[in-house]
mmCIF file of C-alpha atoms in Angstrom:
data_model
loop_
_atom_site.group_PDB
_atom_site.id
_atom_site.type_symbol
_atom_site.label_atom_id
_atom_site.label_comp_id
_atom_site.label_asym_id
_atom_site.label_seq_id
_atom_site.Cartn_x
_atom_site.Cartn_y
_atom_site.Cartn_z
ATOM 1 C CA MET A 1 -48.712 -28.421 114.299
ATOM 2 C CA LEU A 2 -45.537 -29.890 112.875
ATOM 3 C CA PRO A 3 -45.605 -33.430 111.492
ATOM 4 C CA ASP A 4 -44.233 -36.180 113.749
ATOM 5 C CA ARG A 5 -41.824 -37.255 111.028
ATOM 6 C CA HIS A 6 -39.738 -35.138 108.716
ATOM 7 C CA PRO A 7 -41.225 -34.730 105.225
ATOM 8 C CA ASN A 8 -39.553 -36.379 102.218
ATOM 9 C CA VAL A 9 -39.840 -34.615 98.918
ATOM 10 C CA PRO A 10 -38.373 -35.233 95.445
ATOM 11 C CA GLY A 11 -36.465 -32.345 93.851
ATOM 12 C CA THR A 12 -36.481 -30.737 90.422
ATOM 13 C CA LYS A 13 -33.796 -30.046 87.803
ATOM 14 C CA ILE A 14 -31.112 -27.395 87.881
ATOM 15 C CA SER A 15 -30.674 -25.583 84.614
ATOM 16 C CA ARG A 16 -27.230 -24.113 85.274
ATOM 17 C CA LEU A 17 -24.416 -24.806 87.725
ATOM 18 C CA LYS A 18 -21.349 -23.282 86.133
ATOM 19 C CA SER A 19 -21.485 -19.835 87.750
ATOM 20 C CA ALA A 20 -21.526 -21.311 91.276
ATOM 21 C CA LEU A 21 -18.583 -23.660 90.901
ATOM 22 C CA PRO A 22 -15.030 -23.189 92.130
ATOM 23 C CA LYS A 23 -12.492 -22.207 89.503
ATOM 24 C CA GLY A 24 -10.765 -25.111 87.807
ATOM 25 C CA ILE A 25 -13.913 -27.268 87.624
ATOM 26 C CA ARG A 26 -15.910 -27.232 84.372
ATOM 27 C CA VAL A 27 -19.304 -28.881 84.127
ATOM 28 C CA TYR A 28 -21.622 -28.696 81.150
ATOM 29 C CA ALA A 29 -25.139 -27.808 82.236
ATOM 30 C CA SER A 30 -26.667 -29.719 79.339
ATOM 31 C CA VAL A 31 -25.613 -33.027 80.883
ATOM 32 C CA LEU A 32 -25.195 -32.212 84.584
ATOM 33 C CA LEU A 33 -28.574 -31.711 86.207
ATOM 34 C CA PHE A 34 -29.025 -32.427 89.892
ATOM 35 C CA THR A 35 -31.093 -31.398 92.890
ATOM 36 C CA LEU A 36 -31.136 -31.987 96.596
ATOM 37 C CA ALA A 37 -34.585 -31.934 98.141
ATOM 38 C CA LEU A 38 -36.847 -33.851 100.460
ATOM 39 C CA GLY A 39 -40.181 -35.215 99.612
ATOM 40 C CA VAL A 40 -43.338 -33.120 100.361
ATOM 41 C CA GLN A 41 -44.604 -30.552 97.936
ATOM 42 C CA PRO A 42 -42.857 -27.382 99.125
ATOM 43 C CA SER A 43 -43.480 -23.849 97.989
ATOM 44 C CA GLU A 44 -42.351 -23.144 94.412
ATOM 45 C CA ALA A 45 -39.669 -20.626 95.411
ATOM 46 C CA LEU A 46 -38.280 -18.792 98.391
ATOM 47 C CA GLU A 47 -40.992 -16.837 100.159
ATOM 48 C CA PRO A 48 -40.890 -13.010 100.046
ATOM 49 C CA TYR A 49 -38.101 -11.864 102.343
ATOM 50 C CA GLN A 50 -38.959 -10.850 105.877
ATOM 51 C CA VAL A 51 -36.727 -9.531 108.651
ATOM 52 C CA PHE A 52 -37.976 -10.544 112.090
ATOM 53 C CA ARG A 53 -36.190 -9.205 115.188
ATOM 54 C CA GLY A 54 -33.132 -8.452 113.084
ATOM 55 C CA VAL A 55 -33.043 -11.895 111.425
ATOM 56 C CA LEU A 56 -33.466 -12.312 107.671
ATOM 57 C CA ILE A 57 -35.692 -15.346 107.059
ATOM 58 C CA LEU A 58 -35.052 -17.314 103.863
ATOM 59 C CA GLU A 59 -37.935 -19.748 103.658
ATOM 60 C CA GLY A 60 -38.993 -22.224 100.986
ATOM 61 C CA ARG A 61 -37.545 -24.019 98.025
ATOM 62 C CA PHE A 62 -34.376 -22.814 96.284
ATOM 63 C CA VAL A 63 -35.057 -22.186 92.601
ATOM 64 C CA SER A 64 -33.177 -20.578 89.740
ATOM 65 C CA GLY A 65 -33.041 -16.798 90.178
ATOM 66 C CA ASP A 66 -33.101 -16.777 93.994
ATOM 67 C CA PHE A 67 -29.463 -15.730 94.222
ATOM 68 C CA ASN A 68 -29.967 -12.683 91.979
ATOM 69 C CA ARG A 69 -33.087 -11.650 93.894
ATOM 70 C CA LEU A 70 -31.325 -11.959 97.244
ATOM 71 C CA ARG A 71 -28.265 -10.106 96.001
ATOM 72 C CA GLN A 72 -30.464 -7.264 94.789
ATOM 73 C CA PHE A 73 -32.267 -7.176 98.140
ATOM 74 C CA LEU A 74 -29.018 -7.037 100.113
ATOM 75 C CA ALA A 75 -27.537 -4.420 97.796
ATOM 76 C CA ASP A 76 -30.045 -1.970 99.288
ATOM 77 C CA LYS A 77 -28.176 -0.620 102.312
ATOM 78 C CA SER A 78 -31.398 0.005 104.224
ATOM 79 C CA ASN A 79 -32.256 -3.706 103.926
ATOM 80 C CA PHE A 80 -28.780 -4.843 104.876
ATOM 81 C CA GLU A 81 -28.659 -2.641 107.976
ATOM 82 C CA LYS A 82 -31.788 -4.317 109.363
ATOM 83 C CA ILE A 83 -30.044 -7.697 109.534
ATOM 84 C CA ARG A 84 -28.510 -7.687 113.005
ATOM 85 C CA GLY A 85 -29.059 -11.360 113.797
ATOM 86 C CA GLY A 86 -27.958 -13.043 110.580
ATOM 87 C CA VAL A 87 -29.869 -15.361 108.246
ATOM 88 C CA PHE A 88 -32.407 -18.018 109.246
ATOM 89 C CA LEU A 89 -32.712 -20.809 106.651
ATOM 90 C CA ALA A 90 -35.894 -22.874 106.502
ATOM 91 C CA SER A 91 -36.064 -25.042 103.394
ATOM 92 C CA PRO A 92 -36.550 -28.655 102.255
ATOM 93 C CA GLY A 93 -33.967 -28.150 99.488
ATOM 94 C CA GLY A 94 -34.184 -27.483 95.764
ATOM 95 C CA ASN A 95 -31.657 -25.966 93.380
ATOM 96 C CA VAL A 96 -28.135 -26.774 94.572
ATOM 97 C CA SER A 97 -26.510 -24.149 92.370
ATOM 98 C CA GLU A 98 -28.644 -21.386 93.871
ATOM 99 C CA ALA A 99 -28.021 -22.638 97.413
ATOM 100 C CA MET A 100 -24.256 -22.612 96.874
ATOM 101 C CA LYS A 101 -24.311 -19.166 95.284
ATOM 102 C CA ILE A 102 -26.375 -17.881 98.200
ATOM 103 C CA GLY A 103 -23.904 -19.589 100.523
ATOM 104 C CA ASN A 104 -21.018 -17.762 98.848
ATOM 105 C CA LEU A 105 -22.933 -14.488 99.279
ATOM 106 C CA ILE A 106 -23.534 -15.175 102.981
ATOM 107 C CA ARG A 107 -19.851 -15.948 103.509
ATOM 108 C CA THR A 108 -18.669 -12.932 101.509
ATOM 109 C CA LEU A 109 -20.842 -10.616 103.629
ATOM 110 C CA ARG A 110 -19.696 -12.348 106.830
ATOM 111 C CA LEU A 111 -23.221 -13.095 107.992
ATOM 112 C CA THR A 112 -24.243 -15.642 110.629
ATOM 113 C CA THR A 113 -26.709 -18.475 109.985
ATOM 114 C CA ASP A 114 -29.387 -20.245 111.981
ATOM 115 C CA ALA A 115 -31.867 -23.021 111.140
ATOM 116 C CA PRO A 116 -34.952 -24.816 112.504
ATOM 117 C CA SER A 117 -34.391 -27.035 115.518
ATOM 118 C CA GLY A 118 -35.710 -30.423 116.470
ATOM 119 C CA PRO A 119 -37.143 -31.246 119.899
ATOM 120 C CA PRO A 120 -34.342 -30.919 122.482
ATOM 121 C CA ASN A 121 -32.890 -33.957 124.205
ATOM 122 C CA GLY A 122 -32.119 -31.750 127.148
ATOM 123 C CA ALA A 123 -31.953 -28.059 127.993
ATOM 124 C CA PRO A 124 -31.474 -25.857 124.892
ATOM 125 C CA HIS A 125 -28.173 -23.981 124.894
ATOM 126 C CA TYR A 126 -29.311 -20.424 124.245
ATOM 127 C CA GLY A 127 -32.823 -20.070 125.600
ATOM 128 C CA GLU A 128 -35.880 -19.929 123.381
ATOM 129 C CA PRO A 129 -35.285 -19.726 119.600
ATOM 130 C CA VAL A 130 -35.777 -16.334 117.977
ATOM 131 C CA ILE A 131 -37.435 -17.873 114.906
ATOM 132 C CA GLY A 132 -39.973 -20.619 115.512
ATOM 133 C CA PRO A 133 -42.613 -22.320 113.361
ATOM 134 C CA ARG A 134 -45.075 -19.477 113.965
ATOM 135 C CA GLN A 135 -42.753 -17.018 112.220
ATOM 136 C CA LEU A 136 -42.799 -19.068 108.989
ATOM 137 C CA LYS A 137 -45.405 -18.860 106.253
ATOM 138 C CA ASP A 138 -45.430 -22.651 105.768
ATOM 139 C CA PRO A 139 -44.056 -24.390 108.879
ATOM 140 C CA THR A 140 -45.435 -27.790 107.882
ATOM 141 C CA HIS A 141 -43.179 -28.036 104.841
ATOM 142 C CA ASN A 142 -40.380 -25.603 105.601
ATOM 143 C CA TYR A 143 -39.492 -25.972 109.284
ATOM 144 C CA LEU A 144 -36.247 -27.792 108.530
ATOM 145 C CA CYS A 145 -32.995 -27.134 106.657
ATOM 146 C CA ALA A 146 -32.127 -30.152 104.581
ATOM 147 C CA SER A 147 -30.560 -31.159 101.289
ATOM 148 C CA ALA A 148 -29.590 -28.054 99.282
ATOM 149 C CA CYS A 149 -30.373 -25.846 102.291
ATOM 150 C CA PHE A 150 -27.446 -27.396 104.149
ATOM 151 C CA PHE A 151 -25.018 -25.846 101.639
ATOM 152 C CA ALA A 152 -26.323 -22.344 102.355
ATOM 153 C CA TYR A 153 -26.415 -22.914 106.118
ATOM 154 C CA VAL A 154 -22.763 -23.964 106.488
ATOM 155 C CA ALA A 155 -21.669 -20.678 104.858
ATOM 156 C CA GLY A 156 -22.353 -18.704 108.041
ATOM 157 C CA VAL A 157 -19.274 -17.240 109.736
ATOM 158 C CA TYR A 158 -21.083 -18.166 112.938
ATOM 159 C CA ARG A 159 -23.486 -21.118 112.823
ATOM 160 C CA ASN A 160 -26.223 -21.285 115.398
ATOM 161 C CA LEU A 161 -28.707 -24.093 116.041
ATOM 162 C CA GLN A 162 -31.017 -24.369 119.027
ATOM 163 C CA TRP A 163 -30.943 -28.157 118.888
ATOM 164 C CA SER A 164 -30.186 -30.733 116.212
ATOM 165 C CA GLY A 165 -32.756 -32.846 114.405
ATOM 166 C CA ARG A 166 -33.837 -30.810 111.378
ATOM 167 C CA LEU A 167 -30.504 -30.189 109.652
ATOM 168 C CA GLY A 168 -30.077 -32.944 107.085
ATOM 169 C CA ILE A 169 -27.957 -34.150 104.153
ATOM 170 C CA HIS A 170 -28.077 -36.777 101.423
ATOM 171 C CA ARG A 171 -26.777 -37.616 97.962
ATOM 172 C CA PRO A 172 -27.827 -35.407 95.040
ATOM 173 C CA THR A 173 -30.468 -36.611 92.641
ATOM 174 C CA LEU A 174 -28.987 -36.809 89.152
ATOM 175 C CA SER A 175 -30.972 -36.535 85.943
ATOM 176 C CA LYS A 176 -28.948 -38.657 83.512
ATOM 177 C CA ASN A 177 -30.924 -37.791 80.352
ATOM 178 C CA SER A 178 -30.256 -41.187 78.747
ATOM 179 C CA LEU A 179 -26.498 -40.925 79.262
ATOM 180 C CA SER A 180 -24.340 -43.995 79.020
ATOM 181 C CA PHE A 181 -23.325 -45.682 82.259
ATOM 182 C CA GLU A 182 -19.752 -44.471 81.809
ATOM 183 C CA ARG A 183 -20.842 -40.860 81.273
ATOM 184 C CA ALA A 184 -23.263 -40.934 84.204
ATOM 185 C CA PHE A 185 -20.518 -42.382 86.417
ATOM 186 C CA ASP A 186 -18.127 -39.632 85.338
ATOM 187 C CA ILE A 187 -20.700 -36.933 86.092
ATOM 188 C CA THR A 188 -21.382 -38.405 89.528
ATOM 189 C CA TRP A 189 -17.721 -38.052 90.445
ATOM 190 C CA ARG A 190 -17.589 -34.534 89.035
ATOM 191 C CA VAL A 191 -20.511 -33.610 91.293
ATOM 192 C CA ARG A 192 -18.711 -35.141 94.267
ATOM 193 C CA GLU A 193 -15.595 -33.099 93.503
ATOM 194 C CA ILE A 194 -17.601 -29.870 93.154
ATOM 195 C CA LEU A 195 -19.400 -30.408 96.453
ATOM 196 C CA ALA A 196 -16.179 -31.402 98.214
ATOM 197 C CA MET A 197 -14.439 -28.201 97.094
ATOM 198 C CA TYR A 198 -17.382 -26.078 98.223
ATOM 199 C CA LEU A 199 -17.582 -27.748 101.644
ATOM 200 C CA LYS A 200 -13.847 -27.331 102.143
ATOM 201 C CA LYS A 201 -14.188 -23.631 101.352
ATOM 202 C CA MET A 202 -16.958 -23.424 103.953
ATOM 203 C CA ASP A 203 -14.856 -25.083 106.676
ATOM 204 C CA VAL A 204 -16.850 -28.314 106.764
ATOM 205 C CA PRO A 205 -14.797 -31.418 107.722
ATOM 206 C CA ASP A 206 -13.868 -33.646 104.783
ATOM 207 C CA LYS A 207 -15.759 -36.621 106.173
ATOM 208 C CA TYR A 208 -19.116 -35.042 105.296
ATOM 209 C CA ILE A 209 -18.628 -35.457 101.561
ATOM 210 C CA ASP A 210 -18.473 -39.194 102.262
ATOM 211 C CA VAL A 211 -21.633 -38.967 104.358
ATOM 212 C CA ILE A 212 -23.428 -37.036 101.612
ATOM 213 C CA SER A 213 -22.298 -39.523 98.968
ATOM 214 C CA SER A 214 -23.314 -42.557 101.015
ATOM 215 C CA VAL A 215 -26.887 -41.559 101.886
ATOM 216 C CA PRO A 216 -29.399 -42.462 99.113
ATOM 217 C CA SER A 217 -31.185 -39.470 97.603
ATOM 218 C CA LYS A 218 -34.562 -40.640 98.936
ATOM 219 C CA GLU A 219 -33.221 -40.952 102.475
ATOM 220 C CA ILE A 220 -31.736 -38.377 104.834
ATOM 221 C CA HIS A 221 -29.010 -38.218 107.441
ATOM 222 C CA TRP A 222 -30.022 -35.834 110.201
ATOM 223 C CA ILE A 223 -27.007 -34.157 111.780
ATOM 224 C CA THR A 224 -26.776 -35.353 115.383
ATOM 225 C CA GLN A 225 -26.195 -33.091 118.352
ATOM 226 C CA ARG A 226 -22.706 -34.512 118.815
ATOM 227 C CA GLU A 227 -21.860 -33.971 115.146
ATOM 228 C CA TYR A 228 -23.177 -30.446 115.258
ATOM 229 C CA GLU A 229 -21.295 -29.432 118.395
ATOM 230 C CA THR A 230 -18.061 -31.042 117.175
ATOM 231 C CA ASP A 231 -18.064 -29.980 113.516
ATOM 232 C CA PHE A 232 -20.378 -27.007 112.937
ATOM 233 C CA SER A 233 -21.253 -24.986 116.036
ATOM 234 C CA GLY A 234 -19.980 -21.455 116.542
ATOM 235 C CA TYR A 235 -17.512 -19.304 114.653
ATOM 236 C CA ILE A 236 -15.522 -20.667 111.732
ATOM 237 C CA PRO A 237 -11.749 -20.812 112.399
ATOM 238 C CA GLU A 238 -10.924 -17.714 110.328
ATOM 239 C CA MET A 239 -13.416 -15.500 112.162
ATOM 240 C CA ARG A 240 -12.472 -16.885 115.572
ATOM 241 C CA LYS A 241 -8.852 -16.022 114.862
ATOM 242 C CA LEU A 242 -9.649 -12.554 113.510
ATOM 243 C CA LEU A 243 -12.024 -11.615 116.302
ATOM 244 C CA GLY A 244 -9.769 -13.067 118.963
ATOM 245 C CA SER A 245 -6.892 -10.997 117.642
ATOM 246 C CA GLN A 246 -8.958 -7.811 117.350
ATOM 247 C CA CYS A 247 -10.358 -8.176 120.854
ATOM 248 C CA ALA A 248 -7.203 -9.444 122.576
ATOM 249 C CA ALA A 249 -6.693 -6.149 124.400
ATOM 250 C CA THR A 250 -10.185 -6.357 125.895
ATOM 251 C CA ALA A 251 -9.637 -9.962 126.956
ATOM 252 C CA ASN A 252 -6.295 -9.085 128.570
ATOM 253 C CA SER A 253 -7.925 -6.201 130.397
ATOM 254 C CA ASN A 254 -10.433 -8.638 131.886
ATOM 255 C CA ARG A 255 -7.607 -10.644 133.410
ATOM 256 C CA ASN A 256 -5.952 -7.626 135.009
ATOM 257 C CA THR A 257 -8.885 -5.573 136.253
ATOM 258 C CA GLU A 258 -12.231 -6.050 137.928
ATOM 259 C CA THR A 259 -14.119 -3.907 135.430
ATOM 260 C CA SER A 260 -15.427 -6.866 133.473
ATOM 261 C CA LYS A 261 -17.560 -7.921 136.422
ATOM 262 C CA SER A 262 -19.882 -4.999 135.883
ATOM 263 C CA ALA A 263 -19.458 -4.681 132.111
ATOM 264 C CA THR A 264 -22.442 -5.033 129.848
ATOM 265 C CA VAL A 265 -22.899 -5.674 126.152
ATOM 266 C CA PRO A 266 -23.121 -2.386 124.201
ATOM 267 C CA ALA A 267 -26.559 -1.087 123.298
ATOM 268 C CA ILE A 268 -28.054 -3.090 120.434
ATOM 269 C CA ARG A 269 -30.545 -1.887 117.868
ATOM 270 C CA GLY A 270 -33.533 -4.153 117.459
ATOM 271 C CA ASP A 271 -34.668 -6.749 119.985
ATOM 272 C CA ASP A 272 -32.097 -8.285 122.359
ATOM 273 C CA SER A 273 -28.722 -9.969 122.414
ATOM 274 C CA LYS A 274 -30.091 -13.482 121.932
ATOM 275 C CA THR A 275 -30.757 -12.604 118.277
ATOM 276 C CA LEU A 276 -27.021 -12.155 117.718
ATOM 277 C CA ASN A 277 -25.923 -15.793 117.973
ATOM 278 C CA LEU A 278 -22.951 -15.088 120.221
ATOM 279 C CA PRO A 279 -20.842 -17.724 121.986
ATOM 280 C CA PRO A 280 -21.842 -18.042 125.652
ATOM 281 C CA HIS A 281 -18.382 -18.386 127.236
ATOM 282 C CA LEU A 282 -17.055 -14.865 126.604
ATOM 283 C CA ALA A 283 -17.076 -12.083 129.198
ATOM 284 C CA PRO A 284 -19.741 -9.458 128.415
ATOM 285 C CA ASP A 285 -17.336 -6.748 127.284
ATOM 286 C CA VAL A 286 -15.435 -9.221 125.109
ATOM 287 C CA VAL A 287 -18.767 -10.305 123.616
ATOM 288 C CA GLY A 288 -19.412 -6.645 122.857
ATOM 289 C CA CYS A 289 -16.036 -6.373 121.145
ATOM 290 C CA TRP A 290 -16.613 -9.507 119.039
ATOM 291 C CA LEU A 291 -20.044 -8.217 118.033
ATOM 292 C CA THR A 292 -18.750 -4.772 117.118
ATOM 293 C CA GLU A 293 -15.807 -6.116 115.128
ATOM 294 C CA ARG A 294 -17.851 -8.735 113.242
ATOM 295 C CA GLU A 295 -20.433 -6.115 112.332
ATOM 296 C CA LYS A 296 -17.649 -3.803 111.168
ATOM 297 C CA MET A 297 -16.197 -6.573 108.984
ATOM 298 C CA SER A 298 -19.644 -7.288 107.562
ATOM 299 C CA ASN A 299 -20.228 -3.635 106.699
ATOM 300 C CA GLU A 300 -16.799 -3.389 105.080
ATOM 301 C CA ALA A 301 -17.557 -6.507 103.024
ATOM 302 C CA TRP A 302 -20.854 -4.965 101.901
ATOM 303 C CA THR A 303 -19.045 -1.809 100.775
ATOM 304 C CA VAL A 304 -16.502 -3.811 98.779
ATOM 305 C CA LEU A 305 -19.123 -6.064 97.187
ATOM 306 C CA PHE A 306 -21.509 -3.270 96.217
ATOM 307 C CA ASN A 307 -19.042 -0.440 95.654
ATOM 308 C CA HIS A 308 -20.527 0.229 92.220
ATOM 309 C CA ARG A 309 -23.747 1.416 93.821
#
């Protein structure tokens, strides 16, 4: 059984941030140490990777080294080809640097993201979730995506969520290491600038850096259903534009012929189409086109990223 209230867990230190930061921002790891995590005792690191019904499950706490392990896992083409339904993130937080590096990897490979859902306030949008608490190794602590996990989740080129309630944000916890007030203040604003640049890159509205900065590190702001549907749900603008352009001929054909009435989504390896996190408003053959083109873009991105292998 899941707890009635979301767990709150303190985080641990980050040893290095520099490699995950946007160019033009320099932060010295010896003085800038911060985490984002809630407050139960989560697992010590991400659980061993599992792919369930075409979905890669990343479960547990983000710790130093997770990015390199995931990159190595995805560099194996046989592993990458199993991921038909994107990445499911279930984590109370942890190492922000690792979460952002993993987020950059997800975006580079044009993967979709999904996360645990809270109890619905009405009918869920897409039927039953593919990944539920029973598919996790530690659902009591990990059936949520909060703090550092949020930064990996927003990297998806298509963001899916059954229902809001377990996607949360708050201010980073800073370890000042006996710094002066002036130095600690300066570091706090550097962190804000780093996070703001990352969120902008991930197509998150600017207002959320203010939300993150305003929520105390021991509290949490759970993204509401209205916020999610307005600011996060579905394809990011770049992918919507690309896929719309690529599949324009199919969409135009739907308007001029009756063939779309009997069209079906192309055959899919794995389980069924609900694992693919597709928008519900498209005609079936257009959905098939969007799926085919996004998968093609993802495979091309994999080839470019791992062309040395």
